[in-house]
Amino acid sequence: MDQTTPYYPTYRREIRAGLRDIAPVAVAALPIGLLFGAVAAAKGLSPLEVALMSAFVYAGGAQFAVIEAWAYPVPLAALTFATLLINARHVLMGASLGPKMKVTGIQRFIAFFFLTDEAWALSERRALERPVTGAYWLAMALVLWGNWTLSTTFGAMLGSFMGDPARIGADFAFTALFIGLVAGFGRSRVTLVTVGVSAAVAALVHHFIGAPWHVASGALAGIAAAYLAAPREARP
Amino acid sequence: MSLDTTTLLAILAMALVTYLTRIAGLFVADRLVLTGRAKAAFDAIPPAVLVSVIAPTALTTGWAEAIAAAITALVAFRLPLLGTIAVGVVSVVILRNLI
């Protein structure tokens, strides 16, 4: 690494950096994509429907949540609202990353279709040292998008041969995945209060009212609890 | 390859709201500075939603699921994501056979 010369981004170098950064993420996402496809198939979705959802929605967390609450007839309003709630974090992520990217005009509206937690985190890290170019972003985005769409579709095709996922405990993989994701938000007092209140309200609503309303009510209760539990003058 | 109309509608609705959240940040950049309780509430959205989704399975299905969820939560702070999933799945299979 030559530290003395200034950094001149070239397409080739930017693409290579993007591929290098996203590779481990793509490897980790592969089995999760297969799992999503298999559980979606068990809920009654066809491989084509799984492919369309992954390609157009392209948001793992929301897709997992929606599939868990999936039923026939499809509860359209509740599923859309759950998707909006889960993906609301994108607004803050986009507001933070947008000004740091060397992408302008209509290209920004294409680039930000591919906003994910992973690509965002890697780009924010890169933005500390150098601007995030469109070539870097698109190299990461296309690999992760293709990886997700193909692995979930393949999982759905395999899933229809696997039979009942409960037999091998695969139905619980979701729950375990979500517990792992929640643990990633840490053990601060506010987070623990949020998790406790959400879990209790969601379980009660599910028992007395039924799916899928436990998602919205549990989430809103946890958000309200976080608001009340946070100190009044907390600094960011 | 079947494609249900309502399913397609749900997918399109999900895709639309997700895309709106993705580009909304570009319009509010420099103006959206959350602090204090508002920031805590916003930060709480992902864990609150995730927990609400799994709470019925984890807490009210049966003892095997509840205990497996507790074991998973304990290892979740120490293992990477795939390891956590593996522990959860293996625990629930063993517990379902024991209980």
PDB file of N, CA, C and O in Angstrom, chain A residues 46 48-49 57-58 68 76 83 85-88 90-92 95 109 112-113 115 166 171-172 178-179 185 187 198-199 202 206 214 218-219 226-228 230 234, chain B residues 1-4 10-11 13-15 18-19 21-22 25 27 29 32 36-37 40 42 44-46 48-57 73 76-77 88-89 96:
ATOM      1  N   SER A  46     -44.908 -20.405  -3.779  1.00  0.00           N
ATOM      2  CA  SER A  46     -44.224 -21.123  -4.859  1.00  0.00           C
ATOM      3  C   SER A  46     -42.836 -20.531  -5.034  1.00  0.00           C
ATOM      4  O   SER A  46     -42.574 -19.396  -4.617  1.00  0.00           O
ATOM      5  N   LEU A  48     -41.584 -19.292  -7.638  1.00  0.00           N
ATOM      6  CA  LEU A  48     -41.701 -18.046  -8.401  1.00  0.00           C
ATOM      7  C   LEU A  48     -42.068 -16.881  -7.481  1.00  0.00           C
ATOM      8  O   LEU A  48     -41.527 -15.778  -7.599  1.00  0.00           O
ATOM      9  N   GLU A  49     -43.013 -17.131  -6.551  1.00  0.00           N
ATOM     10  CA  GLU A  49     -43.426 -16.078  -5.619  1.00  0.00           C
ATOM     11  C   GLU A  49     -42.277 -15.678  -4.705  1.00  0.00           C
ATOM     12  O   GLU A  49     -42.096 -14.499  -4.390  1.00  0.00           O
ATOM     13  N   VAL A  57     -38.666  -6.917  -3.071  1.00  0.00           N
ATOM     14  CA  VAL A  57     -38.662  -6.385  -1.703  1.00  0.00           C
ATOM     15  C   VAL A  57     -37.218  -6.294  -1.215  1.00  0.00           C
ATOM     16  O   VAL A  57     -36.783  -5.266  -0.709  1.00  0.00           O
ATOM     17  N   TYR A  58     -36.467  -7.394  -1.383  1.00  0.00           N
ATOM     18  CA  TYR A  58     -35.032  -7.423  -1.072  1.00  0.00           C
ATOM     19  C   TYR A  58     -34.749  -6.860   0.323  1.00  0.00           C
ATOM     20  O   TYR A  58     -33.965  -5.932   0.488  1.00  0.00           O
ATOM     21  N   GLU A  68     -43.278 -15.460   8.613  1.00  0.00           N
ATOM     22  CA  GLU A  68     -43.689 -16.059   9.888  1.00  0.00           C
ATOM     23  C   GLU A  68     -45.172 -15.813  10.135  1.00  0.00           C
ATOM     24  O   GLU A  68     -45.867 -16.663  10.681  1.00  0.00           O
ATOM     25  N   LEU A  76     -53.177  -8.681   3.901  1.00  0.00           N
ATOM     26  CA  LEU A  76     -52.427  -7.689   3.129  1.00  0.00           C
ATOM     27  C   LEU A  76     -52.024  -6.474   3.963  1.00  0.00           C
ATOM     28  O   LEU A  76     -50.847  -6.090   4.003  1.00  0.00           O
ATOM     29  N   THR A  83     -44.046  -4.660   7.357  1.00  0.00           N
ATOM     30  CA  THR A  83     -42.909  -4.355   6.492  1.00  0.00           C
ATOM     31  C   THR A  83     -42.446  -2.917   6.689  1.00  0.00           C
ATOM     32  O   THR A  83     -41.248  -2.637   6.828  1.00  0.00           O
ATOM     33  N   LEU A  85     -42.923  -0.997   9.312  1.00  0.00           N
ATOM     34  CA  LEU A  85     -42.331  -0.830  10.649  1.00  0.00           C
ATOM     35  C   LEU A  85     -40.886  -1.319  10.669  1.00  0.00           C
ATOM     36  O   LEU A  85     -39.990  -0.645  11.172  1.00  0.00           O
ATOM     37  N   ILE A  86     -40.677  -2.521  10.116  1.00  0.00           N
ATOM     38  CA  ILE A  86     -39.342  -3.115  10.189  1.00  0.00           C
ATOM     39  C   ILE A  86     -38.348  -2.314   9.359  1.00  0.00           C
ATOM     40  O   ILE A  86     -37.190  -2.160   9.736  1.00  0.00           O
ATOM     41  N   ASN A  87     -38.793  -1.774   8.219  1.00  0.00           N
ATOM     42  CA  ASN A  87     -37.863  -1.093   7.326  1.00  0.00           C
ATOM     43  C   ASN A  87     -37.759   0.403   7.583  1.00  0.00           C
ATOM     44  O   ASN A  87     -37.015   1.098   6.881  1.00  0.00           O
ATOM     45  N   ALA A  88     -38.477   0.903   8.586  1.00  0.00           N
ATOM     46  CA  ALA A  88     -38.422   2.336   8.894  1.00  0.00           C
ATOM     47  C   ALA A  88     -36.989   2.775   9.186  1.00  0.00           C
ATOM     48  O   ALA A  88     -36.626   3.921   8.937  1.00  0.00           O
ATOM     49  N   HIS A  90     -34.463   2.236   7.526  1.00  0.00           N
ATOM     50  CA  HIS A  90     -33.807   2.654   6.284  1.00  0.00           C
ATOM     51  C   HIS A  90     -33.760   4.171   6.141  1.00  0.00           C
ATOM     52  O   HIS A  90     -32.843   4.712   5.534  1.00  0.00           O
ATOM     53  N   VAL A  91     -34.779   4.858   6.673  1.00  0.00           N
ATOM     54  CA  VAL A  91     -34.847   6.314   6.530  1.00  0.00           C
ATOM     55  C   VAL A  91     -33.613   6.951   7.174  1.00  0.00           C
ATOM     56  O   VAL A  91     -32.948   7.797   6.568  1.00  0.00           O
ATOM     57  N   LEU A  92     -33.303   6.511   8.390  1.00  0.00           N
ATOM     58  CA  LEU A  92     -32.130   7.057   9.087  1.00  0.00           C
ATOM     59  C   LEU A  92     -30.842   6.660   8.385  1.00  0.00           C
ATOM     60  O   LEU A  92     -29.909   7.457   8.264  1.00  0.00           O
ATOM     61  N   ALA A  95     -30.483   8.733   5.234  1.00  0.00           N
ATOM     62  CA  ALA A  95     -30.176  10.126   5.550  1.00  0.00           C
ATOM     63  C   ALA A  95     -28.700  10.279   5.902  1.00  0.00           C
ATOM     64  O   ALA A  95     -28.071  11.287   5.580  1.00  0.00           O
ATOM     65  N   PHE A 109     -31.489   7.191  -6.991  1.00  0.00           N
ATOM     66  CA  PHE A 109     -32.744   6.473  -6.757  1.00  0.00           C
ATOM     67  C   PHE A 109     -32.647   5.021  -7.203  1.00  0.00           C
ATOM     68  O   PHE A 109     -33.424   4.180  -6.774  1.00  0.00           O
ATOM     69  N   PHE A 112     -30.158   3.436  -4.249  1.00  0.00           N
ATOM     70  CA  PHE A 112     -30.745   3.215  -2.925  1.00  0.00           C
ATOM     71  C   PHE A 112     -31.825   2.150  -2.901  1.00  0.00           C
ATOM     72  O   PHE A 112     -32.294   1.781  -1.824  1.00  0.00           O
ATOM     73  N   PHE A 113     -32.197   1.624  -4.077  1.00  0.00           N
ATOM     74  CA  PHE A 113     -33.049   0.431  -4.062  1.00  0.00           C
ATOM     75  C   PHE A 113     -32.302  -0.703  -3.358  1.00  0.00           C
ATOM     76  O   PHE A 113     -32.893  -1.566  -2.713  1.00  0.00           O
ATOM     77  N   LEU A 115     -30.262  -0.586  -0.831  1.00  0.00           N
ATOM     78  CA  LEU A 115     -29.839  -0.318   0.552  1.00  0.00           C
ATOM     79  C   LEU A 115     -30.177  -1.494   1.462  1.00  0.00           C
ATOM     80  O   LEU A 115     -31.330  -1.923   1.536  1.00  0.00           O
ATOM     81  N   ALA A 166     -40.796 -29.028  10.638  1.00  0.00           N
ATOM     82  CA  ALA A 166     -40.758 -29.267  12.082  1.00  0.00           C
ATOM     83  C   ALA A 166     -39.993 -30.544  12.414  1.00  0.00           C
ATOM     84  O   ALA A 166     -39.416 -30.677  13.495  1.00  0.00           O
ATOM     85  N   ASP A 171     -38.310 -25.420  11.610  1.00  0.00           N
ATOM     86  CA  ASP A 171     -39.310 -24.394  11.910  1.00  0.00           C
ATOM     87  C   ASP A 171     -38.806 -23.454  13.011  1.00  0.00           C
ATOM     88  O   ASP A 171     -39.202 -22.309  13.091  1.00  0.00           O
ATOM     89  N   PHE A 172     -37.910 -23.973  13.858  1.00  0.00           N
ATOM     90  CA  PHE A 172     -37.391 -23.169  14.968  1.00  0.00           C
ATOM     91  C   PHE A 172     -36.206 -22.304  14.536  1.00  0.00           C
ATOM     92  O   PHE A 172     -35.793 -21.402  15.266  1.00  0.00           O
ATOM     93  N   PHE A 178     -33.914 -14.907  14.783  1.00  0.00           N
ATOM     94  CA  PHE A 178     -34.378 -13.622  15.311  1.00  0.00           C
ATOM     95  C   PHE A 178     -33.779 -13.341  16.681  1.00  0.00           C
ATOM     96  O   PHE A 178     -33.448 -12.202  17.000  1.00  0.00           O
ATOM     97  N   ILE A 179     -33.651 -14.377  17.512  1.00  0.00           N
ATOM     98  CA  ILE A 179     -33.018 -14.173  18.824  1.00  0.00           C
ATOM     99  C   ILE A 179     -31.584 -13.689  18.621  1.00  0.00           C
ATOM    100  O   ILE A 179     -31.119 -12.767  19.287  1.00  0.00           O
ATOM    101  N   PHE A 185     -28.403  -6.123  19.108  1.00  0.00           N
ATOM    102  CA  PHE A 185     -28.723  -4.757  19.518  1.00  0.00           C
ATOM    103  C   PHE A 185     -28.258  -4.465  20.939  1.00  0.00           C
ATOM    104  O   PHE A 185     -28.518  -3.395  21.470  1.00  0.00           O
ATOM    105  N   ARG A 187     -27.279  -5.138  25.221  1.00  0.00           N
ATOM    106  CA  ARG A 187     -27.974  -5.432  26.469  1.00  0.00           C
ATOM    107  C   ARG A 187     -28.181  -4.181  27.310  1.00  0.00           C
ATOM    108  O   ARG A 187     -28.159  -4.240  28.526  1.00  0.00           O
ATOM    109  N   SER A 198     -42.207  -5.926  24.480  1.00  0.00           N
ATOM    110  CA  SER A 198     -42.663  -6.422  23.174  1.00  0.00           C
ATOM    111  C   SER A 198     -43.048  -7.894  23.249  1.00  0.00           C
ATOM    112  O   SER A 198     -44.088  -8.303  22.718  1.00  0.00           O
ATOM    113  N   ALA A 199     -42.210  -8.687  23.909  1.00  0.00           N
ATOM    114  CA  ALA A 199     -42.466 -10.127  23.993  1.00  0.00           C
ATOM    115  C   ALA A 199     -43.773 -10.394  24.732  1.00  0.00           C
ATOM    116  O   ALA A 199     -44.609 -11.191  24.272  1.00  0.00           O
ATOM    117  N   ALA A 202     -46.856  -9.052  22.657  1.00  0.00           N
ATOM    118  CA  ALA A 202     -47.070  -9.852  21.449  1.00  0.00           C
ATOM    119  C   ALA A 202     -47.654 -11.221  21.795  1.00  0.00           C
ATOM    120  O   ALA A 202     -48.585 -11.697  21.130  1.00  0.00           O
ATOM    121  N   HIS A 206     -51.369 -12.319  20.630  1.00  0.00           N
ATOM    122  CA  HIS A 206     -51.473 -13.509  19.794  1.00  0.00           C
ATOM    123  C   HIS A 206     -52.441 -14.511  20.398  1.00  0.00           C
ATOM    124  O   HIS A 206     -53.228 -15.142  19.689  1.00  0.00           O
ATOM    125  N   HIS A 214     -50.304  -9.451  16.481  1.00  0.00           N
ATOM    126  CA  HIS A 214     -49.323  -9.424  17.569  1.00  0.00           C
ATOM    127  C   HIS A 214     -48.057  -8.679  17.156  1.00  0.00           C
ATOM    128  O   HIS A 214     -47.377  -8.109  17.989  1.00  0.00           O
ATOM    129  N   GLY A 218     -47.214  -5.630  19.519  1.00  0.00           N
ATOM    130  CA  GLY A 218     -46.009  -5.872  20.314  1.00  0.00           C
ATOM    131  C   GLY A 218     -44.922  -4.852  19.997  1.00  0.00           C
ATOM    132  O   GLY A 218     -44.246  -4.329  20.888  1.00  0.00           O
ATOM    133  N   ALA A 219     -44.757  -4.554  18.696  1.00  0.00           N
ATOM    134  CA  ALA A 219     -43.729  -3.604  18.275  1.00  0.00           C
ATOM    135  C   ALA A 219     -44.020  -2.211  18.824  1.00  0.00           C
ATOM    136  O   ALA A 219     -43.140  -1.552  19.392  1.00  0.00           O
ATOM    137  N   ALA A 226     -39.576   1.934  25.127  1.00  0.00           N
ATOM    138  CA  ALA A 226     -38.240   2.501  24.954  1.00  0.00           C
ATOM    139  C   ALA A 226     -38.269   4.016  25.149  1.00  0.00           C
ATOM    140  O   ALA A 226     -37.373   4.595  25.773  1.00  0.00           O
ATOM    141  N   TYR A 227     -39.312   4.636  24.634  1.00  0.00           N
ATOM    142  CA  TYR A 227     -39.457   6.085  24.767  1.00  0.00           C
ATOM    143  C   TYR A 227     -39.538   6.477  26.247  1.00  0.00           C
ATOM    144  O   TYR A 227     -38.868   7.411  26.705  1.00  0.00           O
ATOM    145  N   LEU A 228     -40.327   5.705  26.999  1.00  0.00           N
ATOM    146  CA  LEU A 228     -40.519   6.027  28.414  1.00  0.00           C
ATOM    147  C   LEU A 228     -39.292   5.654  29.249  1.00  0.00           C
ATOM    148  O   LEU A 228     -38.972   6.314  30.232  1.00  0.00           O
ATOM    149  N   ALA A 230     -36.136   5.601  28.259  1.00  0.00           N
ATOM    150  CA  ALA A 230     -34.939   6.390  27.955  1.00  0.00           C
ATOM    151  C   ALA A 230     -34.893   7.625  28.841  1.00  0.00           C
ATOM    152  O   ALA A 230     -35.926   8.197  29.159  1.00  0.00           O
ATOM    153  N   ALA A 234     -31.170  12.298  27.140  1.00  0.00           N
ATOM    154  CA  ALA A 234     -30.088  11.457  26.634  1.00  0.00           C
ATOM    155  C   ALA A 234     -29.387  12.144  25.470  1.00  0.00           C
ATOM    156  O   ALA A 234     -30.020  12.754  24.612  1.00  0.00           O
TER     157      ALA A 234
ATOM    158  N   MET B   1     -45.086 -23.688 -11.439  1.00  0.00           N
ATOM    159  CA  MET B   1     -44.847 -22.332 -10.917  1.00  0.00           C
ATOM    160  C   MET B   1     -46.170 -21.590 -10.834  1.00  0.00           C
ATOM    161  O   MET B   1     -46.706 -21.117 -11.835  1.00  0.00           O
ATOM    162  N   SER B   2     -46.717 -21.466  -9.633  1.00  0.00           N
ATOM    163  CA  SER B   2     -47.981 -20.778  -9.487  1.00  0.00           C
ATOM    164  C   SER B   2     -47.747 -19.378  -8.935  1.00  0.00           C
ATOM    165  O   SER B   2     -46.762 -19.116  -8.268  1.00  0.00           O
ATOM    166  N   LEU B   3     -48.678 -18.487  -9.294  1.00  0.00           N
ATOM    167  CA  LEU B   3     -48.575 -17.109  -8.836  1.00  0.00           C
ATOM    168  C   LEU B   3     -49.966 -16.647  -8.426  1.00  0.00           C
ATOM    169  O   LEU B   3     -50.826 -16.427  -9.267  1.00  0.00           O
ATOM    170  N   ASP B   4     -50.171 -16.533  -7.126  1.00  0.00           N
ATOM    171  CA  ASP B   4     -51.453 -16.136  -6.578  1.00  0.00           C
ATOM    172  C   ASP B   4     -51.599 -14.618  -6.653  1.00  0.00           C
ATOM    173  O   ASP B   4     -50.655 -13.885  -6.379  1.00  0.00           O
ATOM    174  N   ALA B  10     -49.509  -8.520  -2.318  1.00  0.00           N
ATOM    175  CA  ALA B  10     -48.778  -8.346  -1.056  1.00  0.00           C
ATOM    176  C   ALA B  10     -47.308  -8.061  -1.330  1.00  0.00           C
ATOM    177  O   ALA B  10     -46.706  -7.176  -0.714  1.00  0.00           O
ATOM    178  N   ILE B  11     -46.732  -8.799  -2.291  1.00  0.00           N
ATOM    179  CA  ILE B  11     -45.318  -8.602  -2.627  1.00  0.00           C
ATOM    180  C   ILE B  11     -45.094  -7.192  -3.166  1.00  0.00           C
ATOM    181  O   ILE B  11     -44.152  -6.503  -2.760  1.00  0.00           O
ATOM    182  N   ALA B  13     -46.962  -4.510  -2.632  1.00  0.00           N
ATOM    183  CA  ALA B  13     -47.159  -3.534  -1.557  1.00  0.00           C
ATOM    184  C   ALA B  13     -45.929  -3.484  -0.655  1.00  0.00           C
ATOM    185  O   ALA B  13     -45.457  -2.405  -0.271  1.00  0.00           O
ATOM    186  N   MET B  14     -45.395  -4.661  -0.317  1.00  0.00           N
ATOM    187  CA  MET B  14     -44.185  -4.720   0.507  1.00  0.00           C
ATOM    188  C   MET B  14     -43.024  -4.040  -0.205  1.00  0.00           C
ATOM    189  O   MET B  14     -42.245  -3.305   0.401  1.00  0.00           O
ATOM    190  N   ALA B  15     -42.891  -4.313  -1.518  1.00  0.00           N
ATOM    191  CA  ALA B  15     -41.790  -3.734  -2.292  1.00  0.00           C
ATOM    192  C   ALA B  15     -41.905  -2.209  -2.322  1.00  0.00           C
ATOM    193  O   ALA B  15     -40.909  -1.499  -2.163  1.00  0.00           O
ATOM    194  N   THR B  18     -41.126  -0.643   1.116  1.00  0.00           N
ATOM    195  CA  THR B  18     -39.694  -0.809   1.405  1.00  0.00           C
ATOM    196  C   THR B  18     -38.870   0.179   0.586  1.00  0.00           C
ATOM    197  O   THR B  18     -37.961   0.834   1.110  1.00  0.00           O
ATOM    198  N   TYR B  19     -39.218   0.342  -0.699  1.00  0.00           N
ATOM    199  CA  TYR B  19     -38.465   1.285  -1.540  1.00  0.00           C
ATOM    200  C   TYR B  19     -38.633   2.713  -1.027  1.00  0.00           C
ATOM    201  O   TYR B  19     -37.670   3.490  -1.009  1.00  0.00           O
ATOM    202  N   THR B  21     -39.066   3.638   2.073  1.00  0.00           N
ATOM    203  CA  THR B  21     -38.194   3.843   3.244  1.00  0.00           C
ATOM    204  C   THR B  21     -36.745   4.029   2.804  1.00  0.00           C
ATOM    205  O   THR B  21     -35.988   4.763   3.427  1.00  0.00           O
ATOM    206  N   ARG B  22     -36.356   3.354   1.701  1.00  0.00           N
ATOM    207  CA  ARG B  22     -34.966   3.420   1.252  1.00  0.00           C
ATOM    208  C   ARG B  22     -34.604   4.789   0.677  1.00  0.00           C
ATOM    209  O   ARG B  22     -33.490   5.259   0.863  1.00  0.00           O
ATOM    210  N   GLY B  25     -34.765   8.703   3.121  1.00  0.00           N
ATOM    211  CA  GLY B  25     -33.626   9.298   3.803  1.00  0.00           C
ATOM    212  C   GLY B  25     -32.923  10.344   2.959  1.00  0.00           C
ATOM    213  O   GLY B  25     -32.343  11.301   3.499  1.00  0.00           O
ATOM    214  N   PHE B  27     -34.253  12.545   1.147  1.00  0.00           N
ATOM    215  CA  PHE B  27     -34.976  13.815   1.197  1.00  0.00           C
ATOM    216  C   PHE B  27     -34.838  14.504   2.552  1.00  0.00           C
ATOM    217  O   PHE B  27     -34.953  15.713   2.641  1.00  0.00           O
ATOM    218  N   ALA B  29     -32.165  14.061   4.617  1.00  0.00           N
ATOM    219  CA  ALA B  29     -30.768  14.177   5.050  1.00  0.00           C
ATOM    220  C   ALA B  29     -30.499  15.592   5.534  1.00  0.00           C
ATOM    221  O   ALA B  29     -30.994  16.564   4.969  1.00  0.00           O
ATOM    222  N   LEU B  32     -32.891  15.414   9.604  1.00  0.00           N
ATOM    223  CA  LEU B  32     -33.357  14.417  10.556  1.00  0.00           C
ATOM    224  C   LEU B  32     -32.283  14.157  11.606  1.00  0.00           C
ATOM    225  O   LEU B  32     -31.386  13.360  11.404  1.00  0.00           O
ATOM    226  N   GLY B  36     -32.356  12.129  22.285  1.00  0.00           N
ATOM    227  CA  GLY B  36     -33.092  11.773  23.494  1.00  0.00           C
ATOM    228  C   GLY B  36     -34.086  10.649  23.294  1.00  0.00           C
ATOM    229  O   GLY B  36     -33.781   9.634  22.680  1.00  0.00           O
ATOM    230  N   ARG B  37     -35.308  10.875  23.804  1.00  0.00           N
ATOM    231  CA  ARG B  37     -36.312   9.817  23.813  1.00  0.00           C
ATOM    232  C   ARG B  37     -36.768   9.454  22.400  1.00  0.00           C
ATOM    233  O   ARG B  37     -37.058   8.290  22.130  1.00  0.00           O
ATOM    234  N   ALA B  40     -34.243   7.067  21.082  1.00  0.00           N
ATOM    235  CA  ALA B  40     -34.389   5.766  21.749  1.00  0.00           C
ATOM    236  C   ALA B  40     -35.557   4.994  21.163  1.00  0.00           C
ATOM    237  O   ALA B  40     -35.457   3.788  20.923  1.00  0.00           O
ATOM    238  N   PHE B  42     -36.842   5.346  18.136  1.00  0.00           N
ATOM    239  CA  PHE B  42     -36.531   4.938  16.765  1.00  0.00           C
ATOM    240  C   PHE B  42     -35.566   3.763  16.757  1.00  0.00           C
ATOM    241  O   PHE B  42     -35.725   2.810  16.000  1.00  0.00           O
ATOM    242  N   ALA B  44     -35.331   1.557  18.905  1.00  0.00           N
ATOM    243  CA  ALA B  44     -35.985   0.368  19.461  1.00  0.00           C
ATOM    244  C   ALA B  44     -36.811  -0.376  18.416  1.00  0.00           C
ATOM    245  O   ALA B  44     -37.220  -1.510  18.660  1.00  0.00           O
ATOM    246  N   ILE B  45     -37.055   0.249  17.260  1.00  0.00           N
ATOM    247  CA  ILE B  45     -37.962  -0.370  16.279  1.00  0.00           C
ATOM    248  C   ILE B  45     -37.500  -1.766  15.850  1.00  0.00           C
ATOM    249  O   ILE B  45     -38.276  -2.728  15.961  1.00  0.00           O
ATOM    250  N   PRO B  46     -36.226  -1.947  15.383  1.00  0.00           N
ATOM    251  CA  PRO B  46     -35.873  -3.300  14.917  1.00  0.00           C
ATOM    252  C   PRO B  46     -35.995  -4.386  15.990  1.00  0.00           C
ATOM    253  O   PRO B  46     -36.679  -5.392  15.742  1.00  0.00           O
ATOM    254  N   ALA B  48     -37.811  -4.423  18.695  1.00  0.00           N
ATOM    255  CA  ALA B  48     -39.213  -4.560  19.098  1.00  0.00           C
ATOM    256  C   ALA B  48     -39.992  -5.385  18.079  1.00  0.00           C
ATOM    257  O   ALA B  48     -40.778  -6.265  18.448  1.00  0.00           O
ATOM    258  N   VAL B  49     -39.758  -5.131  16.798  1.00  0.00           N
ATOM    259  CA  VAL B  49     -40.462  -5.869  15.754  1.00  0.00           C
ATOM    260  C   VAL B  49     -40.026  -7.333  15.740  1.00  0.00           C
ATOM    261  O   VAL B  49     -40.851  -8.246  15.702  1.00  0.00           O
ATOM    262  N   LEU B  50     -38.707  -7.556  15.799  1.00  0.00           N
ATOM    263  CA  LEU B  50     -38.193  -8.925  15.728  1.00  0.00           C
ATOM    264  C   LEU B  50     -38.731  -9.772  16.877  1.00  0.00           C
ATOM    265  O   LEU B  50     -39.171 -10.905  16.682  1.00  0.00           O
ATOM    266  N   VAL B  51     -38.710  -9.214  18.103  1.00  0.00           N
ATOM    267  CA  VAL B  51     -39.190  -9.958  19.267  1.00  0.00           C
ATOM    268  C   VAL B  51     -40.688 -10.240  19.148  1.00  0.00           C
ATOM    269  O   VAL B  51     -41.146 -11.338  19.459  1.00  0.00           O
ATOM    270  N   SER B  52     -41.446  -9.254  18.666  1.00  0.00           N
ATOM    271  CA  SER B  52     -42.893  -9.447  18.551  1.00  0.00           C
ATOM    272  C   SER B  52     -43.233 -10.578  17.587  1.00  0.00           C
ATOM    273  O   SER B  52     -44.184 -11.321  17.808  1.00  0.00           O
ATOM    274  N   VAL B  53     -42.438 -10.710  16.531  1.00  0.00           N
ATOM    275  CA  VAL B  53     -42.694 -11.750  15.544  1.00  0.00           C
ATOM    276  C   VAL B  53     -42.549 -13.133  16.155  1.00  0.00           C
ATOM    277  O   VAL B  53     -43.370 -14.027  15.924  1.00  0.00           O
ATOM    278  N   ILE B  54     -41.518 -13.335  16.972  1.00  0.00           N
ATOM    279  CA  ILE B  54     -41.232 -14.690  17.465  1.00  0.00           C
ATOM    280  C   ILE B  54     -41.833 -14.986  18.828  1.00  0.00           C
ATOM    281  O   ILE B  54     -41.842 -16.142  19.249  1.00  0.00           O
ATOM    282  N   ALA B  55     -42.352 -13.968  19.530  1.00  0.00           N
ATOM    283  CA  ALA B  55     -42.845 -14.182  20.895  1.00  0.00           C
ATOM    284  C   ALA B  55     -43.859 -15.328  20.998  1.00  0.00           C
ATOM    285  O   ALA B  55     -43.733 -16.163  21.893  1.00  0.00           O
ATOM    286  N   PRO B  56     -44.863 -15.416  20.105  1.00  0.00           N
ATOM    287  CA  PRO B  56     -45.811 -16.531  20.236  1.00  0.00           C
ATOM    288  C   PRO B  56     -45.126 -17.902  20.126  1.00  0.00           C
ATOM    289  O   PRO B  56     -45.389 -18.787  20.933  1.00  0.00           O
ATOM    290  N   THR B  57     -44.246 -18.073  19.130  1.00  0.00           N
ATOM    291  CA  THR B  57     -43.544 -19.353  18.984  1.00  0.00           C
ATOM    292  C   THR B  57     -42.683 -19.634  20.200  1.00  0.00           C
ATOM    293  O   THR B  57     -42.670 -20.745  20.727  1.00  0.00           O
ATOM    294  N   ALA B  73     -30.983 -17.648  23.482  1.00  0.00           N
ATOM    295  CA  ALA B  73     -30.713 -16.270  23.904  1.00  0.00           C
ATOM    296  C   ALA B  73     -29.382 -16.194  24.666  1.00  0.00           C
ATOM    297  O   ALA B  73     -28.632 -15.229  24.520  1.00  0.00           O
ATOM    298  N   ALA B  76     -26.554 -16.492  22.163  1.00  0.00           N
ATOM    299  CA  ALA B  76     -26.589 -15.484  21.095  1.00  0.00           C
ATOM    300  C   ALA B  76     -25.570 -14.370  21.303  1.00  0.00           C
ATOM    301  O   ALA B  76     -25.118 -13.750  20.346  1.00  0.00           O
ATOM    302  N   PHE B  77     -25.213 -14.123  22.587  1.00  0.00           N
ATOM    303  CA  PHE B  77     -24.252 -13.053  22.863  1.00  0.00           C
ATOM    304  C   PHE B  77     -22.815 -13.505  22.635  1.00  0.00           C
ATOM    305  O   PHE B  77     -21.902 -12.693  22.659  1.00  0.00           O
ATOM    306  N   GLY B  88     -29.912 -23.340  18.515  1.00  0.00           N
ATOM    307  CA  GLY B  88     -31.357 -23.280  18.706  1.00  0.00           C
ATOM    308  C   GLY B  88     -32.069 -24.485  18.107  1.00  0.00           C
ATOM    309  O   GLY B  88     -32.902 -25.112  18.758  1.00  0.00           O
ATOM    310  N   VAL B  89     -31.703 -24.825  16.873  1.00  0.00           N
ATOM    311  CA  VAL B  89     -32.365 -25.932  16.177  1.00  0.00           C
ATOM    312  C   VAL B  89     -32.067 -27.267  16.871  1.00  0.00           C
ATOM    313  O   VAL B  89     -32.966 -28.082  17.108  1.00  0.00           O
ATOM    314  N   ARG B  96     -37.759 -31.579  22.206  1.00  0.00           N
ATOM    315  CA  ARG B  96     -39.045 -32.133  21.753  1.00  0.00           C
ATOM    316  C   ARG B  96     -39.075 -33.648  21.939  1.00  0.00           C
ATOM    317  O   ARG B  96     -40.139 -34.230  22.158  1.00  0.00           O
TER     318      ARG B  96
END
